[in-house]
C-alpha atoms as a PDB file:
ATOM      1  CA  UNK A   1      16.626  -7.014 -14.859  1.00  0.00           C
ATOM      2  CA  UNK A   2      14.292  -5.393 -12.469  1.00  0.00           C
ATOM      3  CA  UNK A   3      14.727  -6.375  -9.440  1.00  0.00           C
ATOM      4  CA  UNK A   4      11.833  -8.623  -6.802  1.00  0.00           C
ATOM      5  CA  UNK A   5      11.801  -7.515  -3.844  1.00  0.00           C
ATOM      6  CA  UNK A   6       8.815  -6.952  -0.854  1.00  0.00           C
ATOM      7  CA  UNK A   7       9.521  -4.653   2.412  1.00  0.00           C
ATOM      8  CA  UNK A   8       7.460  -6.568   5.009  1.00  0.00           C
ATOM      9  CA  UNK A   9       7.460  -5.986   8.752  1.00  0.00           C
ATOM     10  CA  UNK A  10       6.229  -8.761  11.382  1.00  0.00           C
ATOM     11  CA  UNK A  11       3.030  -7.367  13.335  1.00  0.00           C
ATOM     12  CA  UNK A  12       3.686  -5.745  16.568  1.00  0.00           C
ATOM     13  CA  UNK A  13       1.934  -7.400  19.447  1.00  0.00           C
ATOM     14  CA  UNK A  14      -0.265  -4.301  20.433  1.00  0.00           C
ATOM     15  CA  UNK A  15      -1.918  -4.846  16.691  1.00  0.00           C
ATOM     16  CA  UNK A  16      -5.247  -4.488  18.638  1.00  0.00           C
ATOM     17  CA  UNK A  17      -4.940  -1.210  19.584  1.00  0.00           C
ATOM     18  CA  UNK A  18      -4.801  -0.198  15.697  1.00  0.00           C
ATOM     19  CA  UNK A  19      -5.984   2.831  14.726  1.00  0.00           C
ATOM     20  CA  UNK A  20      -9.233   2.837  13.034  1.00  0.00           C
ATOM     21  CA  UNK A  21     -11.060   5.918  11.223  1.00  0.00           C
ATOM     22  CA  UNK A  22     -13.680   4.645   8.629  1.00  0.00           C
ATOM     23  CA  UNK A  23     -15.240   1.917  10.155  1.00  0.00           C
ATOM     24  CA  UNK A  24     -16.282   0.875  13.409  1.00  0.00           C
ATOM     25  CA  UNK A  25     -13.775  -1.122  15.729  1.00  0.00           C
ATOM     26  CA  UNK A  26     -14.105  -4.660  16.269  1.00  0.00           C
ATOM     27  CA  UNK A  27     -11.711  -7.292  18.018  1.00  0.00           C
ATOM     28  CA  UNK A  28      -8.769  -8.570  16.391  1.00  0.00           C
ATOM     29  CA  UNK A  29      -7.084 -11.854  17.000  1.00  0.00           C
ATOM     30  CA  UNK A  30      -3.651 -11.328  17.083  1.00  0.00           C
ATOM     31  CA  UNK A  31      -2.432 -15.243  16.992  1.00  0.00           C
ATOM     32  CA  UNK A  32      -4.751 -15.185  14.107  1.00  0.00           C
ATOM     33  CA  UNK A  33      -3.331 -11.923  12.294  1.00  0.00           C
ATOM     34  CA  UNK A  34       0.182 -13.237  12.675  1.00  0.00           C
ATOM     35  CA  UNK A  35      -0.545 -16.418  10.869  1.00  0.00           C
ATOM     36  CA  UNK A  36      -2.353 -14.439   8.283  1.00  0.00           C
ATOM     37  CA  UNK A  37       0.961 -12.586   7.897  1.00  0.00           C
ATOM     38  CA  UNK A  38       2.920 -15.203   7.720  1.00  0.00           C
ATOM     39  CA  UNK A  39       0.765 -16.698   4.937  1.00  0.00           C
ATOM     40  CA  UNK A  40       0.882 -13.644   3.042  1.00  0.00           C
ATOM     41  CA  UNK A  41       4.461 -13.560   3.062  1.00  0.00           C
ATOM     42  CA  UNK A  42       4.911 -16.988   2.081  1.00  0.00           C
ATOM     43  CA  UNK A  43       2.838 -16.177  -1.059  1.00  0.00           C
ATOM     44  CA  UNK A  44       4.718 -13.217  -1.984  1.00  0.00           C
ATOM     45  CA  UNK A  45       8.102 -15.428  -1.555  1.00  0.00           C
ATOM     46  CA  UNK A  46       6.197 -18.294  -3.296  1.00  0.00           C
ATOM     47  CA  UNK A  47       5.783 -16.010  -6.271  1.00  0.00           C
ATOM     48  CA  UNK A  48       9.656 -15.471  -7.103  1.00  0.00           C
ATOM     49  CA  UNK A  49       9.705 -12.041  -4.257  1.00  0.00           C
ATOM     50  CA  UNK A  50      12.735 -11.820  -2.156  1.00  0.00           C
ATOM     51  CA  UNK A  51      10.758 -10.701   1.374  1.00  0.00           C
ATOM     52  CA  UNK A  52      12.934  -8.212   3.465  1.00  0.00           C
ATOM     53  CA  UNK A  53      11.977  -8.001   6.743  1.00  0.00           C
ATOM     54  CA  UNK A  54      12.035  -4.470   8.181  1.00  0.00           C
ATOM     55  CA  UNK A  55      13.384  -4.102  12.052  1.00  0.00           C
ATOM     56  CA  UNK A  56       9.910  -4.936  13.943  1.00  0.00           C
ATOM     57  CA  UNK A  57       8.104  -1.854  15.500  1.00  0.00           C
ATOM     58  CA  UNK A  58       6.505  -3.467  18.552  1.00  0.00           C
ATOM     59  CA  UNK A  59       5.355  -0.284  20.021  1.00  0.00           C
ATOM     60  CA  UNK A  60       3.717   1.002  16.664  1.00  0.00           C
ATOM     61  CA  UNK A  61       0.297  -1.272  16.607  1.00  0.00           C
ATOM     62  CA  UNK A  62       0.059   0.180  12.860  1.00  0.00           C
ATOM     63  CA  UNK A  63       3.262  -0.845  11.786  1.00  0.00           C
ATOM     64  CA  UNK A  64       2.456  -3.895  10.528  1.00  0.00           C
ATOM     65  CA  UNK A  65       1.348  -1.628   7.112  1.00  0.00           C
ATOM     66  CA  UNK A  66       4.720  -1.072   6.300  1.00  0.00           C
ATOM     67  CA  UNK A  67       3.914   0.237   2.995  1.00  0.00           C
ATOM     68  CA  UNK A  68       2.412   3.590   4.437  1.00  0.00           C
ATOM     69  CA  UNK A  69       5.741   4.304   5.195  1.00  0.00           C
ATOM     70  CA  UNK A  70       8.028   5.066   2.370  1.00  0.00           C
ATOM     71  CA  UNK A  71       7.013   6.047  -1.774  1.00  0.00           C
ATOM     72  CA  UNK A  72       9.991   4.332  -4.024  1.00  0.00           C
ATOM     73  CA  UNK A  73      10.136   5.480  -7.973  1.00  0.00           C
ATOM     74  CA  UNK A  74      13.020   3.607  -9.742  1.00  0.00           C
ATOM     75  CA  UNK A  75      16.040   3.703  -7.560  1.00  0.00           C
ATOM     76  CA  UNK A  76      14.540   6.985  -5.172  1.00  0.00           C
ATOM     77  CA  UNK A  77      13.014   6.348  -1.743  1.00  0.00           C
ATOM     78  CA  UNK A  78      11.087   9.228   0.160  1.00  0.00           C
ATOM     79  CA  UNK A  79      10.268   8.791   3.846  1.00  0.00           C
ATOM     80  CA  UNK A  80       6.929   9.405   4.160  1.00  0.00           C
ATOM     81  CA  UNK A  81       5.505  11.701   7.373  1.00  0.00           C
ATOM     82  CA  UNK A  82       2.650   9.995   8.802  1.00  0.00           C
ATOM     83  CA  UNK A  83      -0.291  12.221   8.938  1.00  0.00           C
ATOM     84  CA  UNK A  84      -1.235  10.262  12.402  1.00  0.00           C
ATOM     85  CA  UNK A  85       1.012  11.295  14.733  1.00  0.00           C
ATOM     86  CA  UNK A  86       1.185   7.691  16.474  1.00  0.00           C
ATOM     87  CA  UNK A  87       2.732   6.421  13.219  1.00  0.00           C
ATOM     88  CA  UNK A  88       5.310   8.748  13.060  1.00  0.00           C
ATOM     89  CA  UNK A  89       7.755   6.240  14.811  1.00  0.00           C
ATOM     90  CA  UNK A  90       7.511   3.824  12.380  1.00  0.00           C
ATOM     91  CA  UNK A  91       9.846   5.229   9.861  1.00  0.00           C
ATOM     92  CA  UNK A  92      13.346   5.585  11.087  1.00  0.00           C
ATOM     93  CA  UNK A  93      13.942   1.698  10.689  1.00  0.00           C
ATOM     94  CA  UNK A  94      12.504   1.628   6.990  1.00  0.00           C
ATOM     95  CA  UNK A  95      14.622   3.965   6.439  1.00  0.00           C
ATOM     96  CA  UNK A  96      17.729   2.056   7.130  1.00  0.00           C
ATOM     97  CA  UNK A  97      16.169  -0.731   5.245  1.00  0.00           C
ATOM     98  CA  UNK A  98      16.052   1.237   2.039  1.00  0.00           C
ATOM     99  CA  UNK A  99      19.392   2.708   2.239  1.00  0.00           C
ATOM    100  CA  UNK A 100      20.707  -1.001   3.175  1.00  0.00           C
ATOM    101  CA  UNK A 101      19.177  -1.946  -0.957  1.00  0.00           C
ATOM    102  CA  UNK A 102      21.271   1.448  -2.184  1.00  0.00           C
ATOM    103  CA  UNK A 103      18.481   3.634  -3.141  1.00  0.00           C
ATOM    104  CA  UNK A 104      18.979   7.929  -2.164  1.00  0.00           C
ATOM    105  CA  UNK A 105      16.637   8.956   0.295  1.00  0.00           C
ATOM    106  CA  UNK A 106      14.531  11.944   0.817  1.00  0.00           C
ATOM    107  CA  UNK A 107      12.059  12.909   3.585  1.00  0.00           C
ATOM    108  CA  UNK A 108       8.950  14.558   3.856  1.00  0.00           C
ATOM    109  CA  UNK A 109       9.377  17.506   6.009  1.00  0.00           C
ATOM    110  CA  UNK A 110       7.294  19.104   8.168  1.00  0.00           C
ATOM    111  CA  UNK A 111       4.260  20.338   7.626  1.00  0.00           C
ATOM    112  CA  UNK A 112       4.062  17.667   5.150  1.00  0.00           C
ATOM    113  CA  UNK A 113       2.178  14.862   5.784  1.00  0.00           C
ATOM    114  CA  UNK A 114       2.393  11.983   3.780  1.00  0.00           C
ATOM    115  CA  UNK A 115       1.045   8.104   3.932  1.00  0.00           C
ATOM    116  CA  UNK A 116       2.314   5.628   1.252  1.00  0.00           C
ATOM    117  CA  UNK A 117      -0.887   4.212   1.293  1.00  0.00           C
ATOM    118  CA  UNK A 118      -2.529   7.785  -0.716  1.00  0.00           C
ATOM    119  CA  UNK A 119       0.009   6.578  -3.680  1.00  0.00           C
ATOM    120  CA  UNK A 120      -1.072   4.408  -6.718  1.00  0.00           C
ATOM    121  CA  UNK A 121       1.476   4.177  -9.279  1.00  0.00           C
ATOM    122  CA  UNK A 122       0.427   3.513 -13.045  1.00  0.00           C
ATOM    123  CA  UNK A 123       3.975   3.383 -15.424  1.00  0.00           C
ATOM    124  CA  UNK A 124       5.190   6.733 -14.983  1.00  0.00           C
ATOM    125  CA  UNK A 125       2.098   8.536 -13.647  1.00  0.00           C
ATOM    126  CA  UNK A 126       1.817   9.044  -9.975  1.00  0.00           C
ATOM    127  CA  UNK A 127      -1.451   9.213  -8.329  1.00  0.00           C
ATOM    128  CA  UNK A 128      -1.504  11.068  -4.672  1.00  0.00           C
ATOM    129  CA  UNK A 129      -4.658  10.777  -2.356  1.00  0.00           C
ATOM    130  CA  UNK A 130      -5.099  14.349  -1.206  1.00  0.00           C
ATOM    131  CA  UNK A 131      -7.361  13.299   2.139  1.00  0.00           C
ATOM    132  CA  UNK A 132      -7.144  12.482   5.834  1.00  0.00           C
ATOM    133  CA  UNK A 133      -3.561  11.747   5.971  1.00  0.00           C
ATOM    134  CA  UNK A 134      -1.639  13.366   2.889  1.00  0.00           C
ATOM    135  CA  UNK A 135      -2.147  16.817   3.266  1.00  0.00           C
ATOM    136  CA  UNK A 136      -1.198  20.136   0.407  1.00  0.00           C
ATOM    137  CA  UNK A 137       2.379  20.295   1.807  1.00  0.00           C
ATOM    138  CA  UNK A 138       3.208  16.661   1.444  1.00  0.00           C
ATOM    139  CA  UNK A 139       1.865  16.446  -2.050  1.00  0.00           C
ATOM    140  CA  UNK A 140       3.912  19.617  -3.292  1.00  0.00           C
ATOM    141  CA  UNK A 141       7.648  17.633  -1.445  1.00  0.00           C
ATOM    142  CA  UNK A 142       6.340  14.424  -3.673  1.00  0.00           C
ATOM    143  CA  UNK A 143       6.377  16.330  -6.715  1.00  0.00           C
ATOM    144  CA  UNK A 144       9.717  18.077  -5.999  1.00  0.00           C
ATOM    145  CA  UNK A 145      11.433  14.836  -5.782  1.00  0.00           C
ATOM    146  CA  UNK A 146       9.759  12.600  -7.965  1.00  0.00           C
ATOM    147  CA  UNK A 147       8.652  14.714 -11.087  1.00  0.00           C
ATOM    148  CA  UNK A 148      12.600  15.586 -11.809  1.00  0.00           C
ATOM    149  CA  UNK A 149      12.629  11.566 -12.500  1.00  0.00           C
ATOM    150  CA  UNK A 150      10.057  11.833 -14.958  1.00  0.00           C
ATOM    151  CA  UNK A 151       7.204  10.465 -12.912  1.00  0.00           C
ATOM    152  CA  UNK A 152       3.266  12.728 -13.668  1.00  0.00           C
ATOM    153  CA  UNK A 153       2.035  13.399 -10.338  1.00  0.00           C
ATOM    154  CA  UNK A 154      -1.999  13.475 -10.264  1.00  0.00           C
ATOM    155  CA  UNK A 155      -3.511  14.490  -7.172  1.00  0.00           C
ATOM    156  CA  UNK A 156      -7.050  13.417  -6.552  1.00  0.00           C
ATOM    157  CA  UNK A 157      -9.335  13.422  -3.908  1.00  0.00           C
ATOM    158  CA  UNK A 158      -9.835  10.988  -0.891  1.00  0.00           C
ATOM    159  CA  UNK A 159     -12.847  11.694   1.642  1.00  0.00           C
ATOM    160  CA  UNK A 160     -14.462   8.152   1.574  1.00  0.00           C
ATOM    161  CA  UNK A 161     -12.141   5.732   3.047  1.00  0.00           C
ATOM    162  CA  UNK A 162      -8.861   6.137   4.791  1.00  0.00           C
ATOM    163  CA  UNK A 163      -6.025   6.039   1.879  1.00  0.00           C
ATOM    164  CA  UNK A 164      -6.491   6.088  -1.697  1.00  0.00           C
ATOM    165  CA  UNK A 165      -5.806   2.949  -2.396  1.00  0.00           C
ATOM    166  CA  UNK A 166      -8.664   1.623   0.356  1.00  0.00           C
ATOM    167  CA  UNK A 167     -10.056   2.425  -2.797  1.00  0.00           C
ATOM    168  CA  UNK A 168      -8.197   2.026  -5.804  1.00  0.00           C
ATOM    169  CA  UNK A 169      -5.422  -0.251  -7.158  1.00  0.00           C
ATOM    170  CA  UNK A 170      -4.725  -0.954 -10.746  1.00  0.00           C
ATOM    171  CA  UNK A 171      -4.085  -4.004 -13.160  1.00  0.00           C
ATOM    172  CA  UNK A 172      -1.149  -5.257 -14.859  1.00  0.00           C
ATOM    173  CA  UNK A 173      -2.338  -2.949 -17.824  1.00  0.00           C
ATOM    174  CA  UNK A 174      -3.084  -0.066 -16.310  1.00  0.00           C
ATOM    175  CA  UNK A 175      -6.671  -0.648 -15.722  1.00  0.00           C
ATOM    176  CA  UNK A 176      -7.873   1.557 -12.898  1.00  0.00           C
ATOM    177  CA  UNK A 177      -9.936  -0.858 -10.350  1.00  0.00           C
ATOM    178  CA  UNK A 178     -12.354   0.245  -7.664  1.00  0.00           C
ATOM    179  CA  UNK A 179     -15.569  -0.485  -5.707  1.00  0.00           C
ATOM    180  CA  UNK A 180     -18.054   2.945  -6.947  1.00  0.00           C
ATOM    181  CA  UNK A 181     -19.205   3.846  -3.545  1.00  0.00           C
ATOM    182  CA  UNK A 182     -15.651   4.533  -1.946  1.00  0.00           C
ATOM    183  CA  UNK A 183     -14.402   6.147  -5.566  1.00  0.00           C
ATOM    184  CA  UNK A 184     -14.710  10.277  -4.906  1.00  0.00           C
ATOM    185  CA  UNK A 185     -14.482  10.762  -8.667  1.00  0.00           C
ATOM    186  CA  UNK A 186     -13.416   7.394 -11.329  1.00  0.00           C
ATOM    187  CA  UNK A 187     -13.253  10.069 -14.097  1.00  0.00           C
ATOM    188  CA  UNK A 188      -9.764  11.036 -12.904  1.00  0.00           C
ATOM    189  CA  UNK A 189      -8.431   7.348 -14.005  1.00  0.00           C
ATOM    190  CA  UNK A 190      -8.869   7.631 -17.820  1.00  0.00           C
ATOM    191  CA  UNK A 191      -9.666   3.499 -17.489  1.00  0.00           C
ATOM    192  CA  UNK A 192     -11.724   2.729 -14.663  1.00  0.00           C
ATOM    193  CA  UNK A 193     -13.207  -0.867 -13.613  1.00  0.00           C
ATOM    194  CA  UNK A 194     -15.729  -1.079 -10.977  1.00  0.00           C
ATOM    195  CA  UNK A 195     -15.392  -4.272  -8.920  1.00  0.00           C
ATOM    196  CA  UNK A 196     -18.701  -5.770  -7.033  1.00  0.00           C
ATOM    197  CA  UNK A 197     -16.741  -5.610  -3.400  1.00  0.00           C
ATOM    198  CA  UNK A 198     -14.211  -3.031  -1.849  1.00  0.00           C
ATOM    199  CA  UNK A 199     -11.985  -5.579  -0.841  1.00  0.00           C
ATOM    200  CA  UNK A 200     -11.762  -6.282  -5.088  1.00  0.00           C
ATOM    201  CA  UNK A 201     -10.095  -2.906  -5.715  1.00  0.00           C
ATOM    202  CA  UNK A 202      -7.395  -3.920  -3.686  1.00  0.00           C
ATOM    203  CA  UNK A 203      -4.914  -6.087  -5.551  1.00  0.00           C
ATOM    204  CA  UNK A 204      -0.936  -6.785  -5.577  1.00  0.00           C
ATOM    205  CA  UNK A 205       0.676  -7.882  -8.826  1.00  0.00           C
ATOM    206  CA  UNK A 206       2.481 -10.448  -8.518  1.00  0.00           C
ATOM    207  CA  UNK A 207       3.883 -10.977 -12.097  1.00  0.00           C
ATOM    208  CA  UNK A 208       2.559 -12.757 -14.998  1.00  0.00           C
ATOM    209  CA  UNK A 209      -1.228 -11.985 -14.485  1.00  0.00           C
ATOM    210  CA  UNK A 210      -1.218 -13.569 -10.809  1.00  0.00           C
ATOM    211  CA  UNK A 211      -2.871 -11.051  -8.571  1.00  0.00           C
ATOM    212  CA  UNK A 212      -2.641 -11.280  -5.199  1.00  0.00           C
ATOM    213  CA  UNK A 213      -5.931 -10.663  -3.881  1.00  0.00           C
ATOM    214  CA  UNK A 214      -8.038 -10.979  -0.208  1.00  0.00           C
ATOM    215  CA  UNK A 215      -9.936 -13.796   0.064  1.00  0.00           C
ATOM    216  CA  UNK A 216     -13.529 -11.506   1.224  1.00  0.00           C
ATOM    217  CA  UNK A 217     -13.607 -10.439  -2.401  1.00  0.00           C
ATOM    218  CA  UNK A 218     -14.929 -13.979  -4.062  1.00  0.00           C
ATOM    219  CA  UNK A 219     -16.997 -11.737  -6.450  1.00  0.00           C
ATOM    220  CA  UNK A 220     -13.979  -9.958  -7.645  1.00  0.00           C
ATOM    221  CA  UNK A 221     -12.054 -12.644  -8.112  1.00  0.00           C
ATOM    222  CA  UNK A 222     -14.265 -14.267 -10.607  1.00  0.00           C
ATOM    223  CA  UNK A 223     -14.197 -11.171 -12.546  1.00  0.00           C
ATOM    224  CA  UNK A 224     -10.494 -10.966 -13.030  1.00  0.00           C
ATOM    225  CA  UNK A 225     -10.263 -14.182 -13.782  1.00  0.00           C
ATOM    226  CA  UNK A 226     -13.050 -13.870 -16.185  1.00  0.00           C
ATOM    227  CA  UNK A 227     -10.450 -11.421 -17.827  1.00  0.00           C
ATOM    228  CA  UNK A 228      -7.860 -14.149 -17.944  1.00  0.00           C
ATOM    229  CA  UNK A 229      -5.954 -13.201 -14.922  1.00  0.00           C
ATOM    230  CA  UNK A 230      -4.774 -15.859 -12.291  1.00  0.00           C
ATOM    231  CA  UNK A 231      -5.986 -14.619  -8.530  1.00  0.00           C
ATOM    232  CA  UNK A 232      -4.127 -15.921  -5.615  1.00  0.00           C
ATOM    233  CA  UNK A 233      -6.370 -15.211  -2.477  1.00  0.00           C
ATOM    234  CA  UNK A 234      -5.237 -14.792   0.955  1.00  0.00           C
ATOM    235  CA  UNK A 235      -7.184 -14.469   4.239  1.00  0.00           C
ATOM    236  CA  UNK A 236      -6.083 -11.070   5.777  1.00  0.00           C
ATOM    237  CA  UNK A 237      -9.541 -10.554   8.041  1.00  0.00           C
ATOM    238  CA  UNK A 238      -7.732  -9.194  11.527  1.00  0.00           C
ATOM    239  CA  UNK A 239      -5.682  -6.592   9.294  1.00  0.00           C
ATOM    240  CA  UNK A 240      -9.380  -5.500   7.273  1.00  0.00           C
ATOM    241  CA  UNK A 241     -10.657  -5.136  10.715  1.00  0.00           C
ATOM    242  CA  UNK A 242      -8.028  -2.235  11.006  1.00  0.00           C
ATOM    243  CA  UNK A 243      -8.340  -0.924   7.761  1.00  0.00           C
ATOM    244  CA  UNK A 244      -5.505  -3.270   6.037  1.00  0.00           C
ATOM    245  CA  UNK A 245      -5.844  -4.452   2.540  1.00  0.00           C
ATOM    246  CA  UNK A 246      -3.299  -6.628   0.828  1.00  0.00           C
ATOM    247  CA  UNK A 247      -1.532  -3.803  -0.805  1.00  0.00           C
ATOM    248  CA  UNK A 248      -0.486  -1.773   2.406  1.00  0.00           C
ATOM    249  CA  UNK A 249       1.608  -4.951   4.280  1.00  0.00           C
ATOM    250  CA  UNK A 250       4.200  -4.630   1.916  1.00  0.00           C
ATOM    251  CA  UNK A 251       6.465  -2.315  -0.500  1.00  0.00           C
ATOM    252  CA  UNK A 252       7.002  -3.882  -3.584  1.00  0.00           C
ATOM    253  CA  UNK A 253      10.721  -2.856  -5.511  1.00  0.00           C
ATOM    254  CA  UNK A 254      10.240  -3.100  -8.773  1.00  0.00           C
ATOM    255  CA  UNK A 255      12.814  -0.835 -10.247  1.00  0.00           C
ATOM    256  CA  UNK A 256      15.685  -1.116  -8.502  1.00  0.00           C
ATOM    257  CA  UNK A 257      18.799  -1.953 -11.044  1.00  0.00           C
ATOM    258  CA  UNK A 258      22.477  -2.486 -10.672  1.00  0.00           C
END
């Protein structure tokens, strides 16, 4: 059976001092964020995932969005690089929680850069956000190891927001979702859905239709369940005020066998 299981990692307490690139800084409240957290990882449990709590990174504000830090295709892990530099010490301990659950690990090497976040995986296809963080170099070493698996890698352009999926996710059938003005080109997803909110193009699947959704997307959440999909909302303001959508504070393992 594949297997159900969530990399999470607690927020550190200089969350703050995230970084920000897109959109203009505003306060956070940290007792607020970590209850948020908390919440959101009670859902994910609450939903049949087995939560693994990465070692906490309290001197990484960012590390909270664990899932910027490592790209898993069936039983493969590859470290990403960070293209901010300030992130780059947020890896080591995901690493040892990866090769802890038995999968091989590979790095991205310098001059790569790679975030987790510029990945959206549909089946076997790939998608890399070539942008602010993922650089040429990082999207060649993610082809080298994943396309001997069988994965397509597609790489597409990122210049509006700060990963590609701030802008795109995808449904359980492979429905490409995203809010227009933050999508550089939909014509790259041969099925595109434009939501009425950006927070809507940001979605985590839980299993059986449930999609686990932000709770500043009420628009979007009437139109997938319109399409007889069951949202489950969460409130994850304080990590939107960084950037965060629901997608980036976790890794979901889906593949892992054995």
């Amino acid at each position: 059976m594949p297997s159900r299981k969530a990399l999470v990692r607690r927020p550190s307490p200089r969350l703050p001092e995230g970084l920000v690139t897109h959109i203009d800084r505003s306060p956070v409240d940290l007792a607020l964020a970590l209850r948020q957290w908390e919440a959101y990882v009670a859902v994910l449990a609450g939903h049949g995932w087995e939560t693994i709590e990465v070692e906490p990174a309290d001197d990484c504000p960012d590390g909270v969005f664990v899932e910027d830090t490592v790209v898993v295709f069936r039983n493969v892990a590859l470290i990403a690089r960070p293209g901010a530099d300030p992130r780059k010490p947020e890896t080591p301990a995901v690493e040892q929680a990866v090769t802890a659950l038995g999968l091989s690990v590979n790095r991205v090497r310098e001059p790569g850069t790679l975030d987790g976040g510029d990945i959206l995986k549909v089946g076997d296809t790939i998608y890399v956000g070539r942008g602010g963080r993922t650089n040429g170099e990082g999207v060649r070493q993610l082809r080298s190891v994943f396309e001997p698996l069988g994965a397509r890698v597609v790489a597409v352009p990122v210049s509006r927001v700060l990963h590609l999926k701030s802008a795109v996710t995808a449904l359980p059938d492979g429905t490409v979702i995203g809010f227009p003005p933050l999508v550089d080109d939909p014509a790259v997803f041969p099925r595109f859905l434009p939501v009425p909110e950006e927070a809507g193009a940001h979605v985590v699947l839980l299993g059986g239709g449930r999609l686990l959704m932000a709770a500043s997307a009420p628009k979007s959440v009437e139109l997938f369940a319109d399409l007889g999909y069951e949202p489950v909302v969460v409130d994850i303001s304080e990590f939107e005020r960084l950037e965060g959508c629901v997608t980036c504070l976790s890794v979901r393992l889906r593949e892992l066998y054995g």
